[in-house]
Amino acid sequence: MSEANAHRVAVFGAGYVGLVTGACFAELGHDVTIRDVLPGKIDALRRGEVPIYEPGLDELLERNRERLTFTTDVVEAIEDAEFVYVAVGTPPTVSGDADLSAVWMVIDELPQVEHRIVVVMKSTVPVGTGEKVRHRLDARGLGHVGYASNPEFTAEGTAIKDFMEPDRIVIGAFDAADADAVEELHAGIDAPVVRADVASAEMAKLAANAALMTRISFINEIANVCEATGADVVKVAEAIGYDRRIGKSFLRAGVGFGGSCFPKDSLALKQLAANSGYHFQVLSAVIEVNELQKRRVVGKLQELLGPLRGKRIALLGLAFKPNTDDTREAPAFVLAGRLLAEGADVVVWDPIAHADGFHGVEQVATVADAAREADAVVLVTEWPELADVEWEVVAATMRSRVFVDGRNMLEPEAMRAAGFRYSAIGRASNGTV
Ligand SMILES: NC(=O)c1ccc[n+]([C@@H]2O[C@H](COP(=O)([O-])OP(=O)(O)OC[C@H]3O[C@@H](n4cnc5c(N)ncnc54)[C@H](O)[C@@H]3O)[C@@H](O)[C@H]2O)c1
């Protein structure tokens, strides 16, 4: 990239999104300053330590070290910046609305810059947030500061590839020049650019997540009906996935979705609709189906083992999905909580994520340690290494050889041959022909 095309970008928030955004913009040739309020995070990043697990992120940050600066200081971050990316958390409040306090903190902390900068919203926010930020900037005498919405669609575990090779880039702005500037910042990325008004860009992010969650809850309900009627959801998903109108993605039945985005964004959209006087029925059902789905495993264990009091249950996987250490809203925690409430002893294994702070749960280092003397093993996160476990060896060390495959990851026949009473999600006919 020529010097003329390199821009100065400040990224607020050194979390999953902020670090990936900053590292990828540096990779594209821009000079990036990442600012966080947590001194411990910034100190670690300055030492070359990456506070989260995201495949490839360490290497990307290291490779672009000379174009990356880390700071806790707002003025230092903004000094020469042309763009201020907001990538702070927007967790749910008790009412289910998005908590925008960190966003407002960024806006209110912006110094009285003389030069034109564009504030770009990467955080997922309710529709109407851009309009409110615009008013707040104007009220603070920052009318010359631009504003754009550039929502993030990356998925943890594949975030760098998703950023560098996105399906699309969405840019909403009040002023076409700001949208042009944000688009230019992405030079080098080959993807369709959808230019929109700010409200539509904000809604696009919420709608995309809602569509994906709807597919998950849909296939989970199909799975539940498969169980009741003797069909196999894996075969059903394969059969319908070939239909180009439907497609294959997000048709994997399991123990429900979790993570830092889907649960909070579904609540935020439901609440946004409700605040506007609309009852979003489909989304309400999607959320409810997901809550019930996380708990269905407990029923399966009770069917196979009877009352769970005193039973030792091993949960394989804590992270809400493989290739991340993120356990926010992970189904494993809901399951663990329900099992403890039933009086079971819960032991967990995960190659990366930690059960820190989850009282009553024992975490062990290997799958073998988790399964030893266990009454049941529940596969909660489809970590690739679980495909290579010698399951007959594991089965031989268990008290009762019950296996619930919460992600339909393993072959039913092979697991039965390994000695398990194997149960999966929606596989009444076990997929055999
Ligand atoms: N995690 C994902 O994969 C993903 C994907 C798409 C969109 N999003 C959205 O992106 C946003 C960020 O998500 P995340 O997972 O990266 O969150 P995160 O919690 O991992 O990181 C947020 C960071 O912002 C910092 N912060 C808080 N206030 C700040 C301030 N005033 N200045 C600078 N830093 C501040 C926090 O200390 C934290 O390090 C959320 O709105 C989320 O919904 C996340």
CSV table of C-alpha atoms and ligand atoms in Angstrom, one decimal:
chain,number,residue,atom,x,y,z
A,1,MET,CA,0.0,0.0,0.0
A,2,SER,CA,1.3,3.4,-0.9
A,3,GLU,CA,1.8,5.9,2.0
A,4,ALA,CA,-1.0,8.1,0.5
A,5,ASN,CA,-3.5,5.2,0.8
A,6,ALA,CA,-2.5,4.3,4.4
A,7,HIS,CA,-4.7,5.8,7.0
A,8,ARG,CA,-4.5,6.3,10.8
A,9,VAL,CA,-7.1,4.3,12.6
A,10,ALA,CA,-7.9,4.3,16.3
A,11,VAL,CA,-9.8,1.3,17.6
A,12,PHE,CA,-11.6,1.6,20.9
A,13,GLY,CA,-11.9,-1.8,22.6
A,14,ALA,CA,-9.2,-4.5,22.6
A,15,GLY,CA,-11.7,-7.4,22.7
A,16,TYR,CA,-12.5,-10.1,20.2
A,17,VAL,CA,-13.7,-7.6,17.6
A,18,GLY,CA,-11.4,-4.7,18.4
A,19,LEU,CA,-8.2,-6.8,18.2
A,20,VAL,CA,-9.2,-8.5,15.0
A,21,THR,CA,-10.3,-5.2,13.4
A,22,GLY,CA,-7.0,-3.5,14.5
A,23,ALA,CA,-4.8,-6.3,13.4
A,24,CYS,CA,-6.5,-6.7,10.0
A,25,PHE,CA,-6.4,-2.9,9.3
A,26,ALA,CA,-2.7,-3.0,10.1
A,27,GLU,CA,-2.3,-6.0,7.8
A,28,LEU,CA,-4.0,-3.9,5.1
A,29,GLY,CA,-1.2,-1.3,5.6
A,30,HIS,CA,-2.9,1.2,7.9
A,31,ASP,CA,-1.4,2.6,11.1
A,32,VAL,CA,-3.6,1.5,14.0
A,33,THR,CA,-3.8,2.5,17.7
A,34,ILE,CA,-5.8,0.2,19.9
A,35,ARG,CA,-7.2,1.7,23.0
A,36,ASP,CA,-8.7,-0.1,26.0
A,37,VAL,CA,-9.7,1.0,29.5
A,38,LEU,CA,-8.1,-2.0,31.1
A,39,PRO,CA,-4.4,-1.3,31.7
A,40,GLY,CA,-3.7,-5.0,32.3
A,41,LYS,CA,-4.8,-5.8,28.7
A,42,ILE,CA,-2.8,-3.0,27.2
A,43,ASP,CA,0.3,-3.9,29.1
A,44,ALA,CA,0.0,-7.5,28.0
A,45,LEU,CA,-0.5,-6.5,24.4
A,46,ARG,CA,2.6,-4.2,24.6
A,47,ARG,CA,4.6,-7.2,25.8
A,48,GLY,CA,3.4,-9.2,22.8
A,49,GLU,CA,0.9,-11.3,24.8
A,50,VAL,CA,-2.6,-11.7,23.3
A,51,PRO,CA,-5.4,-11.7,26.0
A,52,ILE,CA,-7.9,-13.8,23.9
A,53,TYR,CA,-7.7,-17.0,21.9
A,54,GLU,CA,-8.4,-16.4,18.2
A,55,PRO,CA,-6.6,-18.6,15.6
A,56,GLY,CA,-4.0,-16.6,13.7
A,57,LEU,CA,-4.3,-13.5,15.8
A,58,ASP,CA,-1.0,-13.8,17.6
A,59,GLU,CA,0.9,-14.1,14.3
A,60,LEU,CA,-1.1,-11.2,12.7
A,61,LEU,CA,-0.4,-8.9,15.6
A,62,GLU,CA,3.3,-9.9,15.6
A,63,ARG,CA,3.7,-9.5,11.9
A,64,ASN,CA,2.2,-6.0,12.0
A,65,ARG,CA,3.9,-4.8,15.2
A,66,GLU,CA,5.4,-1.7,13.6
A,67,ARG,CA,2.0,-0.4,12.5
A,68,LEU,CA,0.3,-1.1,15.8
A,69,THR,CA,0.3,0.9,19.0
A,70,PHE,CA,-1.6,0.0,22.3
A,71,THR,CA,-2.7,2.6,24.8
A,72,THR,CA,-5.1,3.4,27.6
A,73,ASP,CA,-4.9,7.1,26.7
A,74,VAL,CA,-7.8,8.6,24.7
A,75,VAL,CA,-5.8,11.7,23.6
A,76,GLU,CA,-2.9,9.6,22.4
A,77,ALA,CA,-5.3,7.3,20.5
A,78,ILE,CA,-7.2,10.1,18.8
A,79,GLU,CA,-4.3,12.5,18.2
A,80,ASP,CA,-3.7,11.9,14.5
A,81,ALA,CA,-6.5,9.5,13.9
A,82,GLU,CA,-8.7,9.9,10.8
A,83,PHE,CA,-11.1,7.1,11.9
A,84,VAL,CA,-12.3,6.1,15.4
A,85,TYR,CA,-13.6,2.6,15.4
A,86,VAL,CA,-15.9,1.8,18.3
A,87,ALA,CA,-15.6,-1.9,19.2
A,88,VAL,CA,-16.6,-1.9,22.9
A,89,GLY,CA,-19.0,-4.4,24.4
A,90,THR,CA,-22.8,-3.9,24.3
A,91,PRO,CA,-24.0,-6.6,26.8
A,92,PRO,CA,-27.7,-6.9,27.7
A,93,THR,CA,-29.3,-4.9,30.5
A,94,VAL,CA,-31.7,-6.7,32.9
A,95,SER,CA,-34.6,-5.6,30.6
A,96,GLY,CA,-32.8,-7.2,27.6
A,97,ASP,CA,-32.0,-3.9,25.9
A,98,ALA,CA,-28.4,-3.4,24.8
A,99,ASP,CA,-26.3,-1.7,27.4
A,100,LEU,CA,-24.7,1.2,25.5
A,101,SER,CA,-22.8,2.7,28.4
A,102,ALA,CA,-19.4,1.8,27.0
A,103,VAL,CA,-20.4,3.3,23.6
A,104,TRP,CA,-21.5,6.5,25.3
A,105,MET,CA,-18.3,6.6,27.3
A,106,VAL,CA,-16.3,6.6,24.0
A,107,ILE,CA,-18.4,9.3,22.5
A,108,ASP,CA,-18.3,11.5,25.6
A,109,GLU,CA,-14.5,11.0,26.0
A,110,LEU,CA,-13.7,12.2,22.5
A,111,PRO,CA,-11.5,15.2,22.8
A,112,GLN,CA,-12.4,18.5,21.0
A,113,VAL,CA,-10.5,17.6,17.9
A,114,GLU,CA,-10.0,20.3,15.3
A,115,HIS,CA,-9.5,17.9,12.3
A,116,ARG,CA,-12.2,15.8,10.7
A,117,ILE,CA,-12.4,12.3,12.0
A,118,VAL,CA,-15.1,9.7,11.2
A,119,VAL,CA,-16.5,7.7,14.2
A,120,VAL,CA,-17.3,4.2,12.9
A,121,MET,CA,-19.6,1.9,14.9
A,122,LYS,CA,-18.4,-1.7,14.9
A,123,SER,CA,-20.2,-2.7,18.1
A,124,THR,CA,-23.6,-4.2,17.6
A,125,VAL,CA,-26.1,-1.5,18.5
A,126,PRO,CA,-29.9,-1.0,18.4
A,127,VAL,CA,-31.4,0.7,15.3
A,128,GLY,CA,-31.4,4.4,16.1
A,129,THR,CA,-28.1,4.5,17.9
A,130,GLY,CA,-26.3,6.3,15.1
A,131,GLU,CA,-29.0,9.0,15.1
A,132,LYS,CA,-28.5,9.5,18.8
A,133,VAL,CA,-24.7,9.5,18.5
A,134,ARG,CA,-25.0,12.1,15.8
A,135,HIS,CA,-27.1,14.4,18.1
A,136,ARG,CA,-24.7,13.9,20.9
A,137,LEU,CA,-21.7,14.7,18.8
A,138,ASP,CA,-23.4,17.9,17.5
A,139,ALA,CA,-24.4,18.9,21.0
A,140,ARG,CA,-20.7,18.5,22.1
A,141,GLY,CA,-19.7,20.9,19.3
A,142,LEU,CA,-18.3,18.1,17.2
A,143,GLY,CA,-20.5,18.6,14.2
A,144,HIS,CA,-17.5,18.3,11.9
A,145,VAL,CA,-16.9,14.8,13.1
A,146,GLY,CA,-18.4,12.2,10.7
A,147,TYR,CA,-20.3,9.1,11.7
A,148,ALA,CA,-20.7,5.7,10.0
A,149,SER,CA,-22.1,2.3,10.9
A,150,ASN,CA,-19.8,-0.6,9.7
A,151,PRO,CA,-21.2,-3.6,11.5
A,152,GLU,CA,-19.1,-6.7,12.2
A,153,PHE,CA,-20.2,-10.1,10.8
A,154,THR,CA,-17.1,-12.1,11.8
A,155,ALA,CA,-17.4,-15.3,13.8
A,156,GLU,CA,-15.1,-16.2,16.6
A,157,GLY,CA,-12.8,-19.0,15.6
A,158,THR,CA,-12.6,-17.8,11.9
A,159,ALA,CA,-12.6,-14.0,12.6
A,160,ILE,CA,-9.5,-13.1,10.7
A,161,LYS,CA,-10.5,-15.0,7.5
A,162,ASP,CA,-14.0,-13.5,7.9
A,163,PHE,CA,-12.6,-10.0,8.1
A,164,MET,CA,-10.2,-10.3,5.2
A,165,GLU,CA,-12.5,-12.3,3.0
A,166,PRO,CA,-16.0,-11.2,4.0
A,167,ASP,CA,-19.2,-12.1,2.3
A,168,ARG,CA,-20.0,-8.4,2.2
A,169,ILE,CA,-19.0,-5.1,3.8
A,170,VAL,CA,-21.9,-3.0,5.1
A,171,ILE,CA,-21.5,0.8,5.4
A,172,GLY,CA,-24.2,3.2,6.5
A,173,ALA,CA,-23.4,6.9,6.8
A,174,PHE,CA,-25.2,10.2,7.1
A,175,ASP,CA,-22.8,11.7,4.6
A,176,ALA,CA,-21.6,10.0,1.4
A,177,ALA,CA,-18.1,11.3,1.9
A,178,ASP,CA,-17.8,9.4,5.2
A,179,ALA,CA,-19.1,6.2,3.6
A,180,ASP,CA,-16.5,6.7,0.7
A,181,ALA,CA,-13.8,7.1,3.3
A,182,VAL,CA,-14.7,3.9,5.2
A,183,GLU,CA,-15.0,2.0,1.9
A,184,GLU,CA,-11.5,3.2,0.9
A,185,LEU,CA,-10.1,2.0,4.3
A,186,HIS,CA,-11.1,-1.5,3.1
A,187,ALA,CA,-9.1,-1.3,-0.1
A,188,GLY,CA,-7.4,-4.6,-0.7
A,189,ILE,CA,-10.5,-6.6,0.5
A,190,ASP,CA,-12.4,-8.1,-2.4
A,191,ALA,CA,-16.1,-8.2,-1.3
A,192,PRO,CA,-19.4,-6.6,-2.3
A,193,VAL,CA,-20.0,-3.3,-0.5
A,194,VAL,CA,-23.6,-2.6,0.6
A,195,ARG,CA,-24.0,1.1,1.1
A,196,ALA,CA,-27.1,2.0,3.2
A,197,ASP,CA,-28.5,4.6,5.5
A,198,VAL,CA,-27.3,4.3,9.1
A,199,ALA,CA,-30.6,2.7,10.4
A,200,SER,CA,-30.5,0.0,7.7
A,201,ALA,CA,-26.9,-0.8,8.4
A,202,GLU,CA,-27.7,-1.2,12.1
A,203,MET,CA,-30.7,-3.4,11.3
A,204,ALA,CA,-28.7,-5.5,8.8
A,205,LYS,CA,-26.5,-6.8,11.6
A,206,LEU,CA,-29.4,-7.6,13.9
A,207,ALA,CA,-31.3,-9.2,11.1
A,208,ALA,CA,-28.3,-11.4,10.0
A,209,ASN,CA,-27.9,-12.8,13.5
A,210,ALA,CA,-31.7,-13.3,13.8
A,211,ALA,CA,-31.7,-15.2,10.5
A,212,LEU,CA,-28.9,-17.5,11.6
A,213,MET,CA,-30.4,-18.1,15.0
A,214,THR,CA,-33.8,-18.9,13.4
A,215,ARG,CA,-32.1,-21.6,11.3
A,216,ILE,CA,-30.5,-23.1,14.4
A,217,SER,CA,-33.8,-23.2,16.4
A,218,PHE,CA,-35.6,-24.5,13.3
A,219,ILE,CA,-33.3,-27.5,12.9
A,220,ASN,CA,-33.4,-28.1,16.6
A,221,GLU,CA,-37.1,-28.3,16.5
A,222,ILE,CA,-37.0,-30.6,13.4
A,223,ALA,CA,-34.5,-32.7,15.5
A,224,ASN,CA,-37.0,-32.9,18.4
A,225,VAL,CA,-39.7,-34.1,16.0
A,226,CYS,CA,-37.3,-36.6,14.4
A,227,GLU,CA,-36.7,-38.1,17.9
A,228,ALA,CA,-40.5,-38.3,18.4
A,229,THR,CA,-41.2,-39.9,15.0
A,230,GLY,CA,-38.2,-42.1,14.2
A,231,ALA,CA,-36.3,-40.0,11.7
A,232,ASP,CA,-32.7,-38.8,11.7
A,233,VAL,CA,-32.1,-35.1,11.6
A,234,VAL,CA,-28.6,-35.5,10.2
A,235,LYS,CA,-30.0,-37.2,7.1
A,236,VAL,CA,-32.8,-34.7,7.0
A,237,ALA,CA,-30.4,-31.7,7.2
A,238,GLU,CA,-28.3,-33.2,4.4
A,239,ALA,CA,-31.3,-33.8,2.2
A,240,ILE,CA,-32.7,-30.3,2.6
A,241,GLY,CA,-29.3,-28.6,2.5
A,242,TYR,CA,-28.9,-29.5,-1.1
A,243,ASP,CA,-31.8,-27.4,-1.9
A,244,ARG,CA,-30.3,-24.1,-3.2
A,245,ARG,CA,-33.2,-22.2,-1.8
A,246,ILE,CA,-32.3,-23.5,1.7
A,247,GLY,CA,-28.5,-24.1,1.7
A,248,LYS,CA,-26.4,-26.2,4.0
A,249,SER,CA,-25.1,-23.8,6.7
A,250,PHE,CA,-26.5,-23.5,10.2
A,251,LEU,CA,-28.5,-26.7,9.9
A,252,ARG,CA,-26.7,-28.7,12.5
A,253,ALA,CA,-28.9,-29.8,15.4
A,254,GLY,CA,-27.4,-29.6,18.8
A,255,VAL,CA,-27.7,-28.3,22.4
A,256,GLY,CA,-28.5,-24.8,21.3
A,257,PHE,CA,-26.7,-21.6,20.5
A,258,GLY,CA,-24.7,-19.5,22.9
A,259,GLY,CA,-21.8,-17.1,22.7
A,260,SER,CA,-21.4,-13.4,23.2
A,261,CYS,CA,-23.6,-12.3,20.3
A,262,PHE,CA,-26.6,-14.5,19.4
A,263,PRO,CA,-28.3,-14.6,22.8
A,264,LYS,CA,-27.8,-10.9,23.6
A,265,ASP,CA,-28.5,-9.7,20.0
A,266,SER,CA,-31.7,-11.7,19.8
A,267,LEU,CA,-32.9,-10.2,23.1
A,268,ALA,CA,-31.8,-6.8,22.0
A,269,LEU,CA,-33.8,-7.1,18.7
A,270,LYS,CA,-36.8,-8.5,20.5
A,271,GLN,CA,-36.7,-5.7,22.9
A,272,LEU,CA,-36.1,-3.1,20.2
A,273,ALA,CA,-39.2,-4.3,18.4
A,274,ALA,CA,-41.2,-4.3,21.7
A,275,ASN,CA,-40.0,-0.8,22.5
A,276,SER,CA,-41.4,0.2,19.1
A,277,GLY,CA,-44.7,-1.4,19.8
A,278,TYR,CA,-44.1,-4.6,17.8
A,279,HIS,CA,-44.2,-8.2,19.2
A,280,PHE,CA,-41.6,-10.1,17.2
A,281,GLN,CA,-43.2,-13.5,17.4
A,282,VAL,CA,-40.7,-15.6,15.4
A,283,LEU,CA,-37.8,-14.3,17.4
A,284,SER,CA,-39.5,-14.9,20.7
A,285,ALA,CA,-40.0,-18.5,19.6
A,286,VAL,CA,-36.4,-18.8,18.5
A,287,ILE,CA,-35.2,-17.7,21.9
A,288,GLU,CA,-37.6,-20.0,23.8
A,289,VAL,CA,-36.7,-23.0,21.7
A,290,ASN,CA,-33.0,-22.4,22.3
A,291,GLU,CA,-33.5,-22.2,26.1
A,292,LEU,CA,-35.4,-25.5,26.1
A,293,GLN,CA,-32.9,-27.1,23.8
A,294,LYS,CA,-30.0,-26.5,26.3
A,295,ARG,CA,-32.0,-28.3,28.9
A,296,ARG,CA,-33.1,-31.3,26.9
A,297,VAL,CA,-29.8,-33.2,27.6
A,298,VAL,CA,-30.8,-33.3,31.3
A,299,GLY,CA,-33.9,-35.2,30.3
A,300,LYS,CA,-31.9,-37.6,28.2
A,301,LEU,CA,-29.5,-38.3,31.0
A,302,GLN,CA,-32.5,-38.9,33.4
A,303,GLU,CA,-34.0,-41.4,30.9
A,304,LEU,CA,-30.7,-43.3,30.7
A,305,LEU,CA,-29.5,-43.0,34.3
A,306,GLY,CA,-32.6,-42.4,36.4
A,307,PRO,CA,-32.3,-39.7,39.1
A,308,LEU,CA,-29.0,-37.8,38.7
A,309,ARG,CA,-28.3,-37.2,42.4
A,310,GLY,CA,-24.7,-38.5,43.1
A,311,LYS,CA,-24.1,-39.3,39.5
A,312,ARG,CA,-20.8,-38.1,38.0
A,313,ILE,CA,-21.4,-36.4,34.6
A,314,ALA,CA,-18.5,-35.3,32.4
A,315,LEU,CA,-19.0,-32.4,30.1
A,316,LEU,CA,-16.7,-32.2,27.1
A,317,GLY,CA,-16.4,-28.6,26.0
A,318,LEU,CA,-17.0,-25.4,27.7
A,319,ALA,CA,-16.5,-22.8,25.0
A,320,PHE,CA,-19.7,-21.9,23.2
A,321,LYS,CA,-18.1,-23.3,20.0
A,322,PRO,CA,-14.7,-24.8,19.0
A,323,ASN,CA,-11.7,-22.6,18.3
A,324,THR,CA,-12.5,-20.0,20.8
A,325,ASP,CA,-11.9,-19.5,24.6
A,326,ASP,CA,-15.2,-17.5,24.8
A,327,THR,CA,-17.6,-19.1,27.3
A,328,ARG,CA,-20.1,-16.2,27.4
A,329,GLU,CA,-23.6,-17.7,27.4
A,330,ALA,CA,-22.2,-21.1,26.6
A,331,PRO,CA,-24.7,-24.0,26.7
A,332,ALA,CA,-22.2,-25.9,28.9
A,333,PHE,CA,-22.7,-23.5,31.8
A,334,VAL,CA,-26.5,-23.8,31.6
A,335,LEU,CA,-26.2,-27.6,31.5
A,336,ALA,CA,-23.7,-27.7,34.4
A,337,GLY,CA,-26.0,-25.5,36.5
A,338,ARG,CA,-29.0,-27.7,35.8
A,339,LEU,CA,-27.0,-30.9,36.6
A,340,LEU,CA,-25.6,-29.5,39.8
A,341,ALA,CA,-29.2,-28.5,40.7
A,342,GLU,CA,-30.2,-32.1,40.2
A,343,GLY,CA,-27.5,-33.2,42.6
A,344,ALA,CA,-25.0,-34.5,40.1
A,345,ASP,CA,-21.2,-34.1,40.3
A,346,VAL,CA,-20.0,-32.2,37.3
A,347,VAL,CA,-16.5,-32.6,35.8
A,348,VAL,CA,-15.6,-30.6,32.7
A,349,TRP,CA,-12.9,-30.7,30.1
A,350,ASP,CA,-12.0,-28.1,27.5
A,351,PRO,CA,-8.7,-27.7,25.6
A,352,ILE,CA,-8.7,-23.9,26.0
A,353,ALA,CA,-11.6,-22.4,27.9
A,354,HIS,CA,-11.8,-22.2,31.7
A,355,ALA,CA,-14.6,-22.8,34.1
A,356,ASP,CA,-13.1,-20.2,36.4
A,357,GLY,CA,-15.6,-18.9,38.9
A,358,PHE,CA,-18.2,-21.6,38.3
A,359,HIS,CA,-18.6,-22.9,41.8
A,360,GLY,CA,-19.0,-26.6,42.2
A,361,VAL,CA,-17.6,-27.7,38.8
A,362,GLU,CA,-14.3,-29.6,38.6
A,363,GLN,CA,-12.1,-28.9,35.6
A,364,VAL,CA,-9.6,-31.6,34.4
A,365,ALA,CA,-6.9,-31.6,31.8
A,366,THR,CA,-7.8,-34.6,29.6
A,367,VAL,CA,-10.9,-36.3,28.2
A,368,ALA,CA,-9.7,-39.5,29.9
A,369,ASP,CA,-9.6,-37.8,33.3
A,370,ALA,CA,-13.1,-36.4,32.8
A,371,ALA,CA,-14.6,-39.7,31.8
A,372,ARG,CA,-12.9,-41.9,34.5
A,373,GLU,CA,-15.5,-43.2,36.9
A,374,ALA,CA,-18.2,-41.1,35.2
A,375,ASP,CA,-21.7,-42.2,34.8
A,376,ALA,CA,-22.2,-40.3,31.6
A,377,VAL,CA,-20.2,-38.2,29.1
A,378,VAL,CA,-21.9,-35.3,27.3
A,379,LEU,CA,-20.2,-33.9,24.2
A,380,VAL,CA,-21.1,-30.2,24.4
A,381,THR,CA,-18.6,-28.5,22.1
A,382,GLU,CA,-17.4,-30.2,18.9
A,383,TRP,CA,-13.7,-29.7,19.4
A,384,PRO,CA,-11.9,-31.4,16.5
A,385,GLU,CA,-9.7,-33.4,18.9
A,386,LEU,CA,-12.8,-35.3,20.1
A,387,ALA,CA,-12.9,-37.1,16.7
A,388,ASP,CA,-9.5,-38.7,17.5
A,389,VAL,CA,-10.2,-40.0,21.0
A,390,GLU,CA,-10.0,-43.8,21.4
A,391,TRP,CA,-13.5,-44.1,22.8
A,392,GLU,CA,-13.4,-47.8,23.6
A,393,VAL,CA,-10.5,-47.1,26.0
A,394,VAL,CA,-12.5,-44.3,27.6
A,395,ALA,CA,-15.6,-46.4,27.9
A,396,ALA,CA,-13.7,-49.1,29.8
A,397,THR,CA,-12.9,-46.6,32.6
A,398,MET,CA,-16.5,-45.4,33.1
A,399,ARG,CA,-19.0,-46.4,35.8
A,400,SER,CA,-21.9,-46.4,33.4
A,401,ARG,CA,-21.2,-46.1,29.8
A,402,VAL,CA,-23.7,-43.4,28.8
A,403,PHE,CA,-22.7,-41.0,26.0
A,404,VAL,CA,-24.9,-38.1,25.0
A,405,ASP,CA,-23.5,-36.4,21.8
A,406,GLY,CA,-24.9,-32.9,22.0
A,407,ARG,CA,-23.5,-31.9,18.6
A,408,ASN,CA,-24.1,-35.1,16.6
A,409,MET,CA,-20.4,-35.2,16.0
A,410,LEU,CA,-19.6,-38.9,16.3
A,411,GLU,CA,-20.9,-42.0,14.4
A,412,PRO,CA,-23.7,-43.7,16.4
A,413,GLU,CA,-22.7,-47.2,15.3
A,414,ALA,CA,-19.0,-46.7,16.1
A,415,MET,CA,-19.9,-45.3,19.5
A,416,ARG,CA,-22.2,-48.3,20.3
A,417,ALA,CA,-19.4,-50.6,19.1
A,418,ALA,CA,-17.1,-48.8,21.5
A,419,GLY,CA,-19.4,-50.0,24.3
A,420,PHE,CA,-21.5,-46.9,24.9
A,421,ARG,CA,-25.2,-46.4,25.4
A,422,TYR,CA,-25.1,-43.6,22.9
A,423,SER,CA,-27.7,-41.0,22.4
A,424,ALA,CA,-27.6,-37.9,20.1
A,425,ILE,CA,-29.9,-35.1,19.1
A,426,GLY,CA,-32.7,-36.0,16.8
A,427,ARG,CA,-31.3,-39.3,15.6
A,428,ALA,CA,-34.0,-41.7,16.4
A,429,SER,CA,-33.1,-43.9,13.4
A,430,ASN,CA,-29.4,-43.5,13.9
A,431,GLY,CA,-28.8,-42.6,10.3
A,432,THR,CA,-28.5,-46.1,9.1
A,433,VAL,CA,-30.0,-47.0,5.7
B,1,LIG,N1,-17.3,-11.3,19.6
B,1,LIG,C1,-17.7,-11.4,18.3
B,1,LIG,O1,-17.4,-12.3,17.6
B,1,LIG,C2,-18.5,-10.3,17.7
B,1,LIG,C3,-18.9,-10.4,16.3
B,1,LIG,C4,-19.7,-9.3,15.8
B,1,LIG,C5,-20.0,-8.3,16.6
B,1,LIG,N2,-19.7,-8.2,17.9
B,1,LIG,C6,-20.0,-7.0,18.7
B,1,LIG,O2,-18.8,-6.2,18.8
B,1,LIG,C7,-18.8,-5.6,20.1
B,1,LIG,C8,-17.6,-6.0,20.9
B,1,LIG,O3,-17.6,-7.4,21.1
B,1,LIG,P1,-16.4,-8.1,21.8
B,1,LIG,O4,-16.8,-9.6,21.8
B,1,LIG,O5,-15.2,-7.7,21.1
B,1,LIG,O6,-16.4,-7.5,23.3
B,1,LIG,P2,-15.3,-7.7,24.4
B,1,LIG,O7,-16.0,-7.7,25.7
B,1,LIG,O8,-14.4,-8.9,24.0
B,1,LIG,O9,-14.3,-6.4,24.2
B,1,LIG,C9,-14.8,-5.1,24.5
B,1,LIG,C10,-13.6,-4.3,25.0
B,1,LIG,O10,-13.9,-3.0,25.1
B,1,LIG,C11,-13.3,-2.4,26.2
B,1,LIG,N3,-13.8,-1.1,26.6
B,1,LIG,C12,-14.9,-0.8,27.3
B,1,LIG,N4,-15.1,0.5,27.4
B,1,LIG,C13,-14.1,1.1,26.7
B,1,LIG,C14,-13.8,2.4,26.3
B,1,LIG,N5,-14.5,3.5,26.7
B,1,LIG,N6,-12.7,2.6,25.5
B,1,LIG,C15,-11.9,1.6,25.1
B,1,LIG,N7,-12.2,0.3,25.4
B,1,LIG,C16,-13.3,0.0,26.1
B,1,LIG,C17,-13.4,-3.5,27.3
B,1,LIG,O11,-12.4,-3.3,28.3
B,1,LIG,C18,-13.1,-4.8,26.4
B,1,LIG,O12,-11.7,-5.1,26.4
B,1,LIG,C19,-20.1,-6.0,20.7
B,1,LIG,O13,-21.1,-5.0,20.5
B,1,LIG,C20,-20.5,-7.3,20.1
B,1,LIG,O14,-21.9,-7.5,20.1
B,1,LIG,C21,-18.9,-9.2,18.5
